[in-house]
Coordinates of C-alpha atoms in Angstrom, one line a residue:
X243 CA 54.2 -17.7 51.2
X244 CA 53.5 -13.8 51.2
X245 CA 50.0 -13.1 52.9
X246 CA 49.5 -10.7 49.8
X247 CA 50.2 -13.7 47.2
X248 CA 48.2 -15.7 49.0
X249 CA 45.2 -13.9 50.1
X250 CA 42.6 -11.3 48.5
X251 CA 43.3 -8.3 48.5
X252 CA 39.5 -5.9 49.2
X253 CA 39.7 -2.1 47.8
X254 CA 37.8 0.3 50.3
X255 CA 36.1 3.7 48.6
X256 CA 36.3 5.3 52.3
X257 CA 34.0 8.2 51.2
X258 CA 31.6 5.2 50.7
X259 CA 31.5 2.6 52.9
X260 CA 30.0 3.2 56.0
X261 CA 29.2 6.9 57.9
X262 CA 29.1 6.8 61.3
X263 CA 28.9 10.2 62.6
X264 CA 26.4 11.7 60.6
X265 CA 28.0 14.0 57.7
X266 CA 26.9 11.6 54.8
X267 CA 30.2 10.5 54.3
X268 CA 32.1 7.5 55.0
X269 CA 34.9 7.2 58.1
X270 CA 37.7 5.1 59.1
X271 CA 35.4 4.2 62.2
X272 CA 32.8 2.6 59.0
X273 CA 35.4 0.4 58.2
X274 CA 36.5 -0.5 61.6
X275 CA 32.9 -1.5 62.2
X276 CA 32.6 -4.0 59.5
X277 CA 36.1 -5.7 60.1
X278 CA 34.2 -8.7 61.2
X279 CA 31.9 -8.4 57.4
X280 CA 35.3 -8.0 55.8
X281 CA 36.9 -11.4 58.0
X282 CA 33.6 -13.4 57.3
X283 CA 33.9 -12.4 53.8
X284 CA 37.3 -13.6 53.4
X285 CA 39.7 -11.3 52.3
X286 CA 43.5 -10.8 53.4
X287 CA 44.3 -7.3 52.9
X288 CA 42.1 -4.0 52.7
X289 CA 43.2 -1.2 49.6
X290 CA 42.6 2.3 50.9
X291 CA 41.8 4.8 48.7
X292 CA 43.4 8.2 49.9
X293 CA 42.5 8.7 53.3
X294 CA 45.2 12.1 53.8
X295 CA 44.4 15.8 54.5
X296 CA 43.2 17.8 51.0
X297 CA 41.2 20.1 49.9
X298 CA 39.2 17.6 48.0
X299 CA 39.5 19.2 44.4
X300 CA 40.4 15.5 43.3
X301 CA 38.8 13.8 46.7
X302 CA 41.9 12.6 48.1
X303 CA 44.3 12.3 45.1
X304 CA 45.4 15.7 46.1
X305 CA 46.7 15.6 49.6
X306 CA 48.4 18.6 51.6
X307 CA 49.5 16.8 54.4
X308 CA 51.2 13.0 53.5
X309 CA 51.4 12.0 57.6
X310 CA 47.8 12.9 58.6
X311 CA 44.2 11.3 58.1
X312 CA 41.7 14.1 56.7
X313 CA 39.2 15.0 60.0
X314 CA 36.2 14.0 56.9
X315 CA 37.7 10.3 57.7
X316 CA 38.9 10.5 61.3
X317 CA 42.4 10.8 63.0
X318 CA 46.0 9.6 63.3
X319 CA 44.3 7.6 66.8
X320 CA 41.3 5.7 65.1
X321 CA 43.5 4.7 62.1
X322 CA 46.1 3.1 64.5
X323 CA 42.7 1.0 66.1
X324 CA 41.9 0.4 62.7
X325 CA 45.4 -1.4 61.8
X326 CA 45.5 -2.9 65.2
X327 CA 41.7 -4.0 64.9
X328 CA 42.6 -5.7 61.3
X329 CA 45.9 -7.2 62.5
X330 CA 43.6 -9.5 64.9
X331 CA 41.6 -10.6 62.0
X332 CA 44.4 -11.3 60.0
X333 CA 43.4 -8.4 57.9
X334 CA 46.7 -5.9 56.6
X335 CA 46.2 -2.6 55.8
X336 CA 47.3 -0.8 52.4
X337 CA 47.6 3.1 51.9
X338 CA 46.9 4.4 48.6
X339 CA 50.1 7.1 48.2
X340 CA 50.2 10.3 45.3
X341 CA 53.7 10.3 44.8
X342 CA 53.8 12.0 41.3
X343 CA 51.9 15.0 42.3
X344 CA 50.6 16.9 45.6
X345 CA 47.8 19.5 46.3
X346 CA 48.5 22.9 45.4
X347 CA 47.8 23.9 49.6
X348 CA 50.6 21.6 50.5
X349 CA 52.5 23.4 52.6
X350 CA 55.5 22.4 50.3
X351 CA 53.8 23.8 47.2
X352 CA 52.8 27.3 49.2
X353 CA 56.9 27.5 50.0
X354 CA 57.9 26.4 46.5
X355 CA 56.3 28.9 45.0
X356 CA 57.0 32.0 46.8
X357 CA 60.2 32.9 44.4
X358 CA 63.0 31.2 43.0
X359 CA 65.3 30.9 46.2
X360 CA 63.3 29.0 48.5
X361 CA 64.5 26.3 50.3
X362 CA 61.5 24.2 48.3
X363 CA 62.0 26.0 45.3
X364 CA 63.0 23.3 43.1
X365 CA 60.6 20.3 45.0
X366 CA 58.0 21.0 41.9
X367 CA 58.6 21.2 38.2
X368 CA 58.9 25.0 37.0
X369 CA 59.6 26.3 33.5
X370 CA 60.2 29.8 32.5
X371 CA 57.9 30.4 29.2
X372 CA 58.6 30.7 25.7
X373 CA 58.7 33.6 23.7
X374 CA 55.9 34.2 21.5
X375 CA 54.0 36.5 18.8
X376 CA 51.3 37.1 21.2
X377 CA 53.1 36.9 24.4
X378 CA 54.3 34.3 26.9
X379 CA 54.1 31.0 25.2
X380 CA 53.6 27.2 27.6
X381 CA 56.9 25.4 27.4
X382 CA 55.9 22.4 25.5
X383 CA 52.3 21.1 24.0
X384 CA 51.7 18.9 26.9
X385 CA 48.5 18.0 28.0
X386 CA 46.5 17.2 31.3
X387 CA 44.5 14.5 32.3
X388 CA 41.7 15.9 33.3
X389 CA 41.4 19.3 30.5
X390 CA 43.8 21.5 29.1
X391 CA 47.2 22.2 28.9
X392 CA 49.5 20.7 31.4
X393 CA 51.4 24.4 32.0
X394 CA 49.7 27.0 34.8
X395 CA 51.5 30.2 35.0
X396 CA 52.5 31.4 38.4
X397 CA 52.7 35.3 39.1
X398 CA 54.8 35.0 42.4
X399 CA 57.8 33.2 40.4
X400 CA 56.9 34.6 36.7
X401 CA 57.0 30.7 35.7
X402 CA 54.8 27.7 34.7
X403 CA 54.0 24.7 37.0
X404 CA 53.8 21.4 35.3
X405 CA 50.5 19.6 36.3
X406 CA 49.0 16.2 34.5
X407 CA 45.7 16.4 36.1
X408 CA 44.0 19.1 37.7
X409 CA 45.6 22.6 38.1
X410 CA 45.5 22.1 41.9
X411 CA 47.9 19.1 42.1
X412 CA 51.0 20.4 41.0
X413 CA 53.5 17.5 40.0
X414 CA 56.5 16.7 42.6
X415 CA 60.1 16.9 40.6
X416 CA 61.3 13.8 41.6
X417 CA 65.4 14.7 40.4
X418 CA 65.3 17.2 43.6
X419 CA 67.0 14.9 46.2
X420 CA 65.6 16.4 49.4
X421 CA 61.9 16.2 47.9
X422 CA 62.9 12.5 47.5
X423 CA 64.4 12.0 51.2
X424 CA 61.1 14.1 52.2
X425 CA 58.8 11.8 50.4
X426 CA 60.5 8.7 51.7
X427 CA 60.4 9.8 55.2
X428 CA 56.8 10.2 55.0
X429 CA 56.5 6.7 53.5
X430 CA 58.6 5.5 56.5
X431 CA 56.0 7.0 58.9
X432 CA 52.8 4.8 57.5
X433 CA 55.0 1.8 57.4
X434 CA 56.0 2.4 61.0
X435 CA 52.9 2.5 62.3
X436 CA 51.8 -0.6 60.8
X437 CA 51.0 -0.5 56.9
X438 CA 51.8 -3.5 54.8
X439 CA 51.7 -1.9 51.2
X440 CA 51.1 0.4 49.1
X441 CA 49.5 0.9 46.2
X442 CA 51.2 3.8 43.9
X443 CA 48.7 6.2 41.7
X444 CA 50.4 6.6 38.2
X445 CA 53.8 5.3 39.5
X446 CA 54.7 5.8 35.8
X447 CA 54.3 9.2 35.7
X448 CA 57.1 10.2 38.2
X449 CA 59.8 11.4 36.1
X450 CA 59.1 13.4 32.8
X451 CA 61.7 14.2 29.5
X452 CA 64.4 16.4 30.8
X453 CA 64.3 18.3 27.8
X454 CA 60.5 18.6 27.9
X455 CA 59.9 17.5 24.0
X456 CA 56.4 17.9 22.6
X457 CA 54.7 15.0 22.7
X458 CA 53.8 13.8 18.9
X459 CA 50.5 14.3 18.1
X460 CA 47.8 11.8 17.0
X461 CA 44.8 11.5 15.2
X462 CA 41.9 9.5 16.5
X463 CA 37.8 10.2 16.9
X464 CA 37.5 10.4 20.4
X465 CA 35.4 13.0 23.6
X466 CA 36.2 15.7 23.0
X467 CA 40.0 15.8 25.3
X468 CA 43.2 16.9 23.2
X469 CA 44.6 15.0 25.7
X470 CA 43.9 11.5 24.2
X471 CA 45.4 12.8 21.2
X472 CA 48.8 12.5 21.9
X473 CA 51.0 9.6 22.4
X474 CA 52.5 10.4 25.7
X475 CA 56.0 9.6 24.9
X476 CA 58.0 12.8 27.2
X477 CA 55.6 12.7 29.9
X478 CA 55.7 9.6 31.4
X479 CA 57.7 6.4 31.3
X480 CA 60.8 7.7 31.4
X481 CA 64.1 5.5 32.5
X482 CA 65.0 6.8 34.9
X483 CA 61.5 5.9 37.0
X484 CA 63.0 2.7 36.9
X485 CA 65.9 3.9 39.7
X486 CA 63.3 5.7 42.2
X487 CA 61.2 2.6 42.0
X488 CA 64.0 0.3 43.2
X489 CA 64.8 2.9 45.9
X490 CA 61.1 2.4 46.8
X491 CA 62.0 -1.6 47.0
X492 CA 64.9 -1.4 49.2
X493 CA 62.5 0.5 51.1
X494 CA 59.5 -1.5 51.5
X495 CA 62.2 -4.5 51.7
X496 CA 63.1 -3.4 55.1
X497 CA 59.8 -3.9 56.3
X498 CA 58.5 -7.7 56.9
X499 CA 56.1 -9.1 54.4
X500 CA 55.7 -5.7 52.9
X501 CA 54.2 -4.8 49.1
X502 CA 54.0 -2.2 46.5
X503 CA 51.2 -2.5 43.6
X504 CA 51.7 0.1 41.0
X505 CA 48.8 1.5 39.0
X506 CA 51.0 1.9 35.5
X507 CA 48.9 3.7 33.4
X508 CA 49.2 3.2 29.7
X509 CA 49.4 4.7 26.6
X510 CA 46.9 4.2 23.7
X511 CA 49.2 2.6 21.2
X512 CA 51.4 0.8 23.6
X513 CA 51.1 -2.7 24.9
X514 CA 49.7 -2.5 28.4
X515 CA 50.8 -5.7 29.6
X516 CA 54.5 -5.2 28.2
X517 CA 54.6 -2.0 29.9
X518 CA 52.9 -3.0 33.2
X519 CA 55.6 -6.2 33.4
X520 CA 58.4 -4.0 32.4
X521 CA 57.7 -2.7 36.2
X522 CA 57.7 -5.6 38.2
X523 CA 60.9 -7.5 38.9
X524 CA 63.3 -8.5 42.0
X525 CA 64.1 -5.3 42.7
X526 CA 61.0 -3.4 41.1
X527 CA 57.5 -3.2 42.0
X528 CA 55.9 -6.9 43.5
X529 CA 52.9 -5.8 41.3
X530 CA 51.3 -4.1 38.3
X531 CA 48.1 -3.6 37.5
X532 CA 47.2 -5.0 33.7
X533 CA 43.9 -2.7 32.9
X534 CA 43.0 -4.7 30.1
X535 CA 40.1 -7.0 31.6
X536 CA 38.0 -3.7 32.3
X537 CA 38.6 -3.3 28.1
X538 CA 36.9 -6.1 26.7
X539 CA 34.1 -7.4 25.5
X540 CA 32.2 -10.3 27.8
X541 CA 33.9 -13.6 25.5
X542 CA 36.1 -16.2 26.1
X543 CA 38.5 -15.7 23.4
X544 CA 39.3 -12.5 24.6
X545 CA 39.5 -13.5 28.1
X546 CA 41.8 -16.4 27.4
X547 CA 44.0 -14.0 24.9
X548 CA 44.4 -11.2 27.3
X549 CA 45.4 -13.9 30.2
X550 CA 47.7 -15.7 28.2
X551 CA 49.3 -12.3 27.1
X552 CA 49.4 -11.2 30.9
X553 CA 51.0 -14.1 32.0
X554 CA 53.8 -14.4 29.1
X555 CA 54.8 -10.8 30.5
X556 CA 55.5 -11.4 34.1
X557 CA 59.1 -10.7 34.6
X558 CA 61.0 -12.8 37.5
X559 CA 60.3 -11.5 40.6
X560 CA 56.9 -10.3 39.4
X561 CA 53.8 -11.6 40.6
X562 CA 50.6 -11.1 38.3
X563 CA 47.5 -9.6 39.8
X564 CA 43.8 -9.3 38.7
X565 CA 41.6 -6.6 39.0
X566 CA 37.6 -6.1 37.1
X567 CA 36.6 -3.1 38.8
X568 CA 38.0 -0.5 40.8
X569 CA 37.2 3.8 41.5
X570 CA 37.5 4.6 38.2
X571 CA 36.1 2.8 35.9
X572 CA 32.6 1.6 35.5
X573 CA 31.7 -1.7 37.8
X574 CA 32.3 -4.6 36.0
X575 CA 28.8 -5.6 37.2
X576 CA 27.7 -3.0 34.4
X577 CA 30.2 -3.5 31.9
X578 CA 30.2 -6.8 31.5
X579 CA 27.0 -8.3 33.1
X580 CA 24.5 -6.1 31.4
X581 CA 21.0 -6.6 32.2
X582 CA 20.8 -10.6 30.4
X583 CA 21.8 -13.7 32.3
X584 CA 23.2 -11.0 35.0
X585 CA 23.6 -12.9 37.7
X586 CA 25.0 -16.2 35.9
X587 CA 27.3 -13.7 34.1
X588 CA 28.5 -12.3 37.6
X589 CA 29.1 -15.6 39.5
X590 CA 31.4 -16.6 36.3
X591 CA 33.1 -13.4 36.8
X592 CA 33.8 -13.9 40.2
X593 CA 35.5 -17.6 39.5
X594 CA 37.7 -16.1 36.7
X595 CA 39.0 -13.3 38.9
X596 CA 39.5 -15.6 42.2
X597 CA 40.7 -18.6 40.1
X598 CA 43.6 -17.1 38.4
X599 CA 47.2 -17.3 39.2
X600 CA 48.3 -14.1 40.8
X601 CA 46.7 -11.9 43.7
X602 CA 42.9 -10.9 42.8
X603 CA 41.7 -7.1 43.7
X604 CA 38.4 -7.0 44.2
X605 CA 36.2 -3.4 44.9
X606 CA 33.6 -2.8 47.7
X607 CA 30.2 -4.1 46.6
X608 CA 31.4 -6.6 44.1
X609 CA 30.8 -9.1 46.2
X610 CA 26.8 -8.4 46.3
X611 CA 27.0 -7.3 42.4
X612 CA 26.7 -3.6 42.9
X613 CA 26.1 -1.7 39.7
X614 CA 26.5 1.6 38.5
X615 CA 24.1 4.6 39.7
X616 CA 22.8 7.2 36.6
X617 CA 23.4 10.2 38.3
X618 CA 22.1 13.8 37.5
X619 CA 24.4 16.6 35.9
X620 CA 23.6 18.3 39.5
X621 CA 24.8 15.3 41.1
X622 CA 28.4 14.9 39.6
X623 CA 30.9 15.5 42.0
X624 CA 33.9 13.9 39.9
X625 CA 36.3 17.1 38.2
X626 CA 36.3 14.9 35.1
X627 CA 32.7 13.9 35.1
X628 CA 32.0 17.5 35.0
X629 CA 33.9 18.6 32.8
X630 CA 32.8 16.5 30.0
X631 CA 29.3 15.5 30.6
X632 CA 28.2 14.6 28.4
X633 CA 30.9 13.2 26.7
X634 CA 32.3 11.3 29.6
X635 CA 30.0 10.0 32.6
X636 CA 32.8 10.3 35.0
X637 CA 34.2 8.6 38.4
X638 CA 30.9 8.5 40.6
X639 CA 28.8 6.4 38.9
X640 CA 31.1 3.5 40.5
X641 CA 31.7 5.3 44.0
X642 CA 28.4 5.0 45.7
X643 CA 27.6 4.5 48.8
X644 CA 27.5 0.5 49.9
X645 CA 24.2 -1.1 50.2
X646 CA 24.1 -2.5 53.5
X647 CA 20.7 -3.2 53.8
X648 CA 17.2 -2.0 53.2
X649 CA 17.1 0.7 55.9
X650 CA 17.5 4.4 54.5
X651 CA 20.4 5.3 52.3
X652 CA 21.0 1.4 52.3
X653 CA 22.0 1.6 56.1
X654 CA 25.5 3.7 54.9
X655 CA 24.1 6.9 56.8
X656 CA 21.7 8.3 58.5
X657 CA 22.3 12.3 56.6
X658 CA 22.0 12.0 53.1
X659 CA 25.2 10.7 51.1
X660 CA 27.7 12.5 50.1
X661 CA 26.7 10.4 46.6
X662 CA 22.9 9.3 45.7
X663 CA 22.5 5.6 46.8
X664 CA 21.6 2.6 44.4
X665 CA 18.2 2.8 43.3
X666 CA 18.2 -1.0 43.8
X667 CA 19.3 -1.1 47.3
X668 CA 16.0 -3.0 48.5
X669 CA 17.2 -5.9 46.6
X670 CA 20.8 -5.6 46.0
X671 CA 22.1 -5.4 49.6
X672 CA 24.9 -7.2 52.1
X673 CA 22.5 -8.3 54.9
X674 CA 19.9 -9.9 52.7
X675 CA 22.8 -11.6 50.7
X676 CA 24.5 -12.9 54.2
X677 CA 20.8 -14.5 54.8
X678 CA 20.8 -16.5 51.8
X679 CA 23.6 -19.4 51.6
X680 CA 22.7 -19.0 47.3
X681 CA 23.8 -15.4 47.2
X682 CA 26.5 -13.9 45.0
X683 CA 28.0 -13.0 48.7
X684 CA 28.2 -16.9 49.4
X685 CA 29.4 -17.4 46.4
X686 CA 32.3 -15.2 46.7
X687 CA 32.7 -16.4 50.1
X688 CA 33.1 -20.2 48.7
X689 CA 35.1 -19.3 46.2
X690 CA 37.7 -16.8 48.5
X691 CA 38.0 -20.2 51.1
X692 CA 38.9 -22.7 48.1
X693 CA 41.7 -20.3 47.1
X694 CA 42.9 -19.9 50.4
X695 CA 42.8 -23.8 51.2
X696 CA 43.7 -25.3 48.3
X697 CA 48.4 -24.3 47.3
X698 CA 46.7 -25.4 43.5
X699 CA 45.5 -21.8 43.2
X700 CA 47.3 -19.5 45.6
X701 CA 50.6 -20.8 44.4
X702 CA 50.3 -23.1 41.8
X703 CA 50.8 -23.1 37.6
X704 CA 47.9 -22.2 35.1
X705 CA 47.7 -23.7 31.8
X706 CA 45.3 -23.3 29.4
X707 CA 44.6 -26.4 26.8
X708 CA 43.2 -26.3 23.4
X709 CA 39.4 -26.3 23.3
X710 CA 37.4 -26.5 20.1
X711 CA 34.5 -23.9 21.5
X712 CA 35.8 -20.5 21.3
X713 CA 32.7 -20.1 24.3
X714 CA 35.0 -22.1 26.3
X715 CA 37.1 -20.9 28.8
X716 CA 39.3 -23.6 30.4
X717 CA 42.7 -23.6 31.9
X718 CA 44.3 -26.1 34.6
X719 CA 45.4 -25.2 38.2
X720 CA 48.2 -27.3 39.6
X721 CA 50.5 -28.0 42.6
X722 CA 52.5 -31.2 42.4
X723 CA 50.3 -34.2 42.3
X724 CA 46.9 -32.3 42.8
X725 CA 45.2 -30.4 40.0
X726 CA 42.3 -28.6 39.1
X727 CA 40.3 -28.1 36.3
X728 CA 38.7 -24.5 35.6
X729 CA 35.7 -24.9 32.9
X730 CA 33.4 -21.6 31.9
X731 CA 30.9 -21.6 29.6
X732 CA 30.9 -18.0 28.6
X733 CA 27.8 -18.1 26.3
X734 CA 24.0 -18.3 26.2
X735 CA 23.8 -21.8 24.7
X736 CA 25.2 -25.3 25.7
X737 CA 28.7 -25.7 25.1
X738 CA 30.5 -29.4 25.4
X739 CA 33.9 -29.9 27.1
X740 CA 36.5 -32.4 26.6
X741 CA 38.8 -32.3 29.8
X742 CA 42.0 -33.9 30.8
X743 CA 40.4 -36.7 32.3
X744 CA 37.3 -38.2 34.9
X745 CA 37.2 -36.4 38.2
X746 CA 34.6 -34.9 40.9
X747 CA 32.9 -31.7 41.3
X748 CA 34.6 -29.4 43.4
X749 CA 32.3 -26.2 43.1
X750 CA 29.8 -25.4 40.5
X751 CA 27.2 -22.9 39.2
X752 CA 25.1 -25.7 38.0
X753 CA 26.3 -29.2 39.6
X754 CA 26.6 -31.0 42.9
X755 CA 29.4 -30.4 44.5
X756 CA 31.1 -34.2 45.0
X757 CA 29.6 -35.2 41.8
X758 CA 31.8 -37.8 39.5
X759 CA 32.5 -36.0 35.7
X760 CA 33.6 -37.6 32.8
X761 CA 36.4 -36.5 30.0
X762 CA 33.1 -35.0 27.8
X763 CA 31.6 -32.7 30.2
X764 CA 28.3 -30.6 28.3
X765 CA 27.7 -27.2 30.5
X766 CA 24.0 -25.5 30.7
X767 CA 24.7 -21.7 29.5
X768 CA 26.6 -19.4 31.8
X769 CA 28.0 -22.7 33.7
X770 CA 31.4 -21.8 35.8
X771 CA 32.4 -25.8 36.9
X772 CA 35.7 -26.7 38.9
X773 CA 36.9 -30.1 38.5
X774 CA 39.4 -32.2 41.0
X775 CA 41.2 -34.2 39.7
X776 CA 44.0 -36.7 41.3

C-alpha cells in the first residue's frame, strides 16, 4: 500500500517552526532538527509550505525562481540533507508548487513583459483593453482574490495582465506550450532530487474562459470584497484543466510511490465535495482537499452529513483525505474547541480526523492544541489581513511560531519572531506535552500508531449505522474478519449507544483500554471510545 495512503501526512509553516540562525524566522535546518520530534510523533510524510525564492509579497506563494530554496530558508545543499535526513526516518518530503500564477520578478514575467515579441511574450495572460467613455476600459469584470479587479495595465506592452490574487503574481497562461514544457521541467528537477508529492495551490484555477466572459454577478451580505460577489463561472474550472492535470499524472506516475494533493478551491454556490471528486480519478489528481470540515459547526449530525457526502463523491482511483486546519484558515483548535470542554473537544477531534478512511493532513501545533494568536493591526503581515481589517482577521493568526517549550519566544528563536508567539506558550508547549504520557501529544501519538498498525483503518471500509442520538457519532472500520467500532459523543451530556455487538476497549477518552463493553454502551460527555470487535 502507498506510504501516503497509509501514513499521516504533517503540514510544516517553514516561516514558523523552528529558527536556527537568528533572523526570527524559521529554516529548513528547524525542521531538519526536529526530524526525530516529527518520527516520534508519528507521521509519514511532511507538507511544505513554499520554501522557493520570492519577494515575499504573498510569503512564498509568489516565487521568482521554481528550482531554488529562498536564502530566508536555506539552500539547494541543506534541503537535499533534509530529504536524505527524512528518508532514514521513513519521513517523505512534499513541495508545495504555484502553478497557476508566478511573482511578478520572475525572471519570466520581467521577459514577458518587455513587448509583444518576446520569446516569453505569451507565457502570461495579456489582454489589450476595451474601449470606453472615459478611456481604457479592463477586459472583463473579473475579480481578485485578495482586492480589486483582476486586470493591471502594463505601460511597456500597452496591455492588461490577468492576476486572481495580488498584482504581483501575475497568472501563468497555461495554453502556451513552452511555458507548459518549462513548468514541467522544473517539476522534474524537485522530483529528481527526491520529493514524493506535491501539493498544488488552486490547481483549479489553471485555465480561464477563452473568451474571457464576465462572471455573473451575485448578491449576498458579505466583508466588504466584490470579489465574493460573483459566482466564478469563467475564471476557474474550466475543462480543459482536466488535460494539464492528467499530464501532471503521467508525470508524477513515472516516479515510484509518488502523489499529487490538489487544493480545489470552491465556489460559493457549488458543491465542494462534487467538485473536489470531479478531480481525483486514475488518471487525475490521487487527492483533493474537501474544505468543508473547517465550515461547520462542532455537531455530530453535521459531521456525519458532510463525511457521508465526502465519501459518496470519491471517484475510482480517488483516495479521500481529511484536513481541520491548515495556513489559512483559523486552527481548528479555535474554531471548533472554543474555550468549554476544550481539551475533551480536541482529543475527539483528533480521533475523527485520524480514524477516518482516507489520508489525514494534520498542521504544526495540532498535535499540542495550538490556538489562534489576536494580533495587533501593527502586527499583520498577511496582504489580505491588511487589507480588510477589520472585516477579515487574515492568515497570521494560524501561522505563529511553534511553542516548543517555555524558554523565550517558546524556544522557536532566539531574535524576536518574525510573528508574535502564543500568549499561552508556558502551558501550551511540545516539551511539557512529551513529559506527560496524558497529553494531547500522547494522545495523537496513540492514535497515529493504531492507524498505522491496525489494515482496519489505513485501508479498510467505513460505514456509518443508524443511531437514535443525533450527539452520536459512530461509524464502523473494517478489514475482513477484524472490525472496529468508532463511538463519539459530541455533546455536553450523557449520550447512550447501541453498537453492533459486545467487544473490548481498544483506546478511550474515558475507559480502560482492554475493558469488556456491551451492545448498550452510555458515554460521559465529550467521550471518543474505540471498540474491537472480532
Amino acid at each position: 500500500m502507498s506510504w501516503w495512503k497509509h501514513g499521516v501526512i504533517y503540514q510544516i509553516y517553514p516561516r514558523s517552526f523552528l529558527d536556527t540562525n537568528g533572523d526570527g524566522t524559521g529554516d529548513l535546518e528547524g525542521i531538519r532538527r526536529k526530524l526525530d520530534y516529527l518520527q516520534e510523533l508519528g507521521v509519514s510524510g511532511i507538507w511544505l509550505s513554499p520554501i522557493n525564492p520570492s519577494p515575499m509579497f504573498d510569503f512564498g506563494y509568489d516565487v521568482s525562481n521554481y528550482r531554488d530554496i529562498d536564502p530566508v530558508f536555506g539552500n539547494l545543499d541543506l534541503f537535499k540533507i533534509l530529504v536524505k535526513e527524512a528518508e532514514h526516518r521513513n519521513i517523505r518530503i512534499i513541495m508545495d508548487m504555484v502553478l497557476n500564477h508566478s511573482s511578478h520578478l520572475h525572471p519570466w514575467f520581467e521577459e514577458s513583459r518587455k513587448d509583444r515579441n518576446n520569446s516569453k511574450a505569451g507565457w502570461y495572460i495579456w489582454q489589450d483593453a476595451k474601449p470606453g467613455i472615459l478611456g481604457r476600459k479592463r477586459p472583463n469584470n473579473w475579480m481578485a482574490a485578495f482586492g480589486g479587479h483582476a486586470w493591471q495595465w502594463d505601460e511597456n506592452r500597452k496591455q492588461y495582465y490577468l492576476h486572481l490574487f495580488t498584482v504581483q503574481q501575475p497568472d501563468l497562461n497555461w495554453r502556451n506550450p513552452e511555458l507548459k514544457k518549462a513548468v514541467f521541467r522544473d517539476l522534474s528537477f524537485w522530483l529528481d532530487l527526491g520529493v514524493k508529492g506535491f501539493r498544488l495551490d488552486v490547481i483549479n484555477y489553471l485555465i480561464k474562459d477563452n473568451r474571457f466572459r464576465n462572471n455573473p454577478y451575485r448578491w449576498r451580505f458579505t466583508y466588504p470584497r466584490r470579489h465574493d460577489l460573483q459566482h466564478h463561472r469563467y475564471d476557474r474550472n474550466q475543462d480543459e484543466c482536466f488535460d494539464i492535470i492528467r499530464e501532471l499524472r503521467s508525470l508524477t506516475d513515472a516516479y515510484p510511490d509518488t502523489m499529487m494533493v490538489g487544493e480545489v478551491y470552491p465556489d460559493e454556490g457549488v458543491h465542494a465535495p462534487d467538485l473536489a471528486g470531479r478531480f481525483m480519478g486514475n488518471d487525475l489528481l490521487h487527492m483533493a482537499f474537501d474544505f468543508s470540515p473547517m465550515y461547520t459547526p462542532f455537531k455530530a449530525e453535521t459531521f456525519r452529513g458532510i463525511l457521508r457526502d465526502w465519501y459518496s463523491t470519491i471517484p475510482p482511483g480517488g483516495w479521500p483525505c481529511h484536513v481541520f486546519s491548515n495556513h489559512d484558515q483559523s486552527r481548528a483548535s479555535s474554531r471548533l474547541a472554543g474555550k468549554y470542554h476544550r481539551e475533551e473537544k480536541l482529543r475527539l477531534l483528533a480521533m475523527l480526523l485520524l480514524t477516518q478512511r482516507g489520508t489525514p493532513f494534520m498542521y504544526y501545533g495540532e498535535e499540542i492544541g495550538m490556538t489562534d494568536v489576536k494580533l495587533k493591526p501593527s502586527e499583520l503581515r498577511d496582504p489580505v489581513g491588511k487589507k480588510y481589517y477589520p472585516f477579515h482577521p487574515g492568515r497570521d493568526r494560524s501561522r505563529t511560531p511553534m511553542q516548543w517549550d517555555n524558554s523565550i519566544n517558546a524556544g522557536f528563536s532566539e531574535a524576536k519572531p518574525w510573528l508574535r508567539v502564543g500568549p499561552d506558550y508556558r502551558q501550551c508547549n511540545a516539551e511539557k506535552q512529551m513529559k506527560d504520557n496524558n497529553s494531547l501529544f500522547h494522545w495523537y501519538k496513540k492514535l497515529i500508531a493504531l492507524r498505522s498498525r491496525e489494515p482496519a483503518f489505513h485501508k479498510g471500509t467505513i460505514e456509518f449505522p443508524p443511531v437514535h442520538e443525533q450527539d452520536l457519532l459512530y461509524y464502523i472500520r473494517k478489514d475482513g474478519d477484524k472490525q472496529f467500532g468508532v463511538i463519539l459523543n459530541i455533546s455536553p451530556r450523557p449520550v447512550s449507544a447501541f453498537v453492533s455487538s459486545p467487544g473490548k476497549v481498544c483506546i478511550s477518552t474515558h475507559r480502560e483500554a482492554g475493558s469488556s463493553t456491551g451492545r448498550d454502551l452510555y458515554l460521559s460527555p465529550y467521550e471518543g471510545t474505540i471498540v474491537e470487535w472480532r
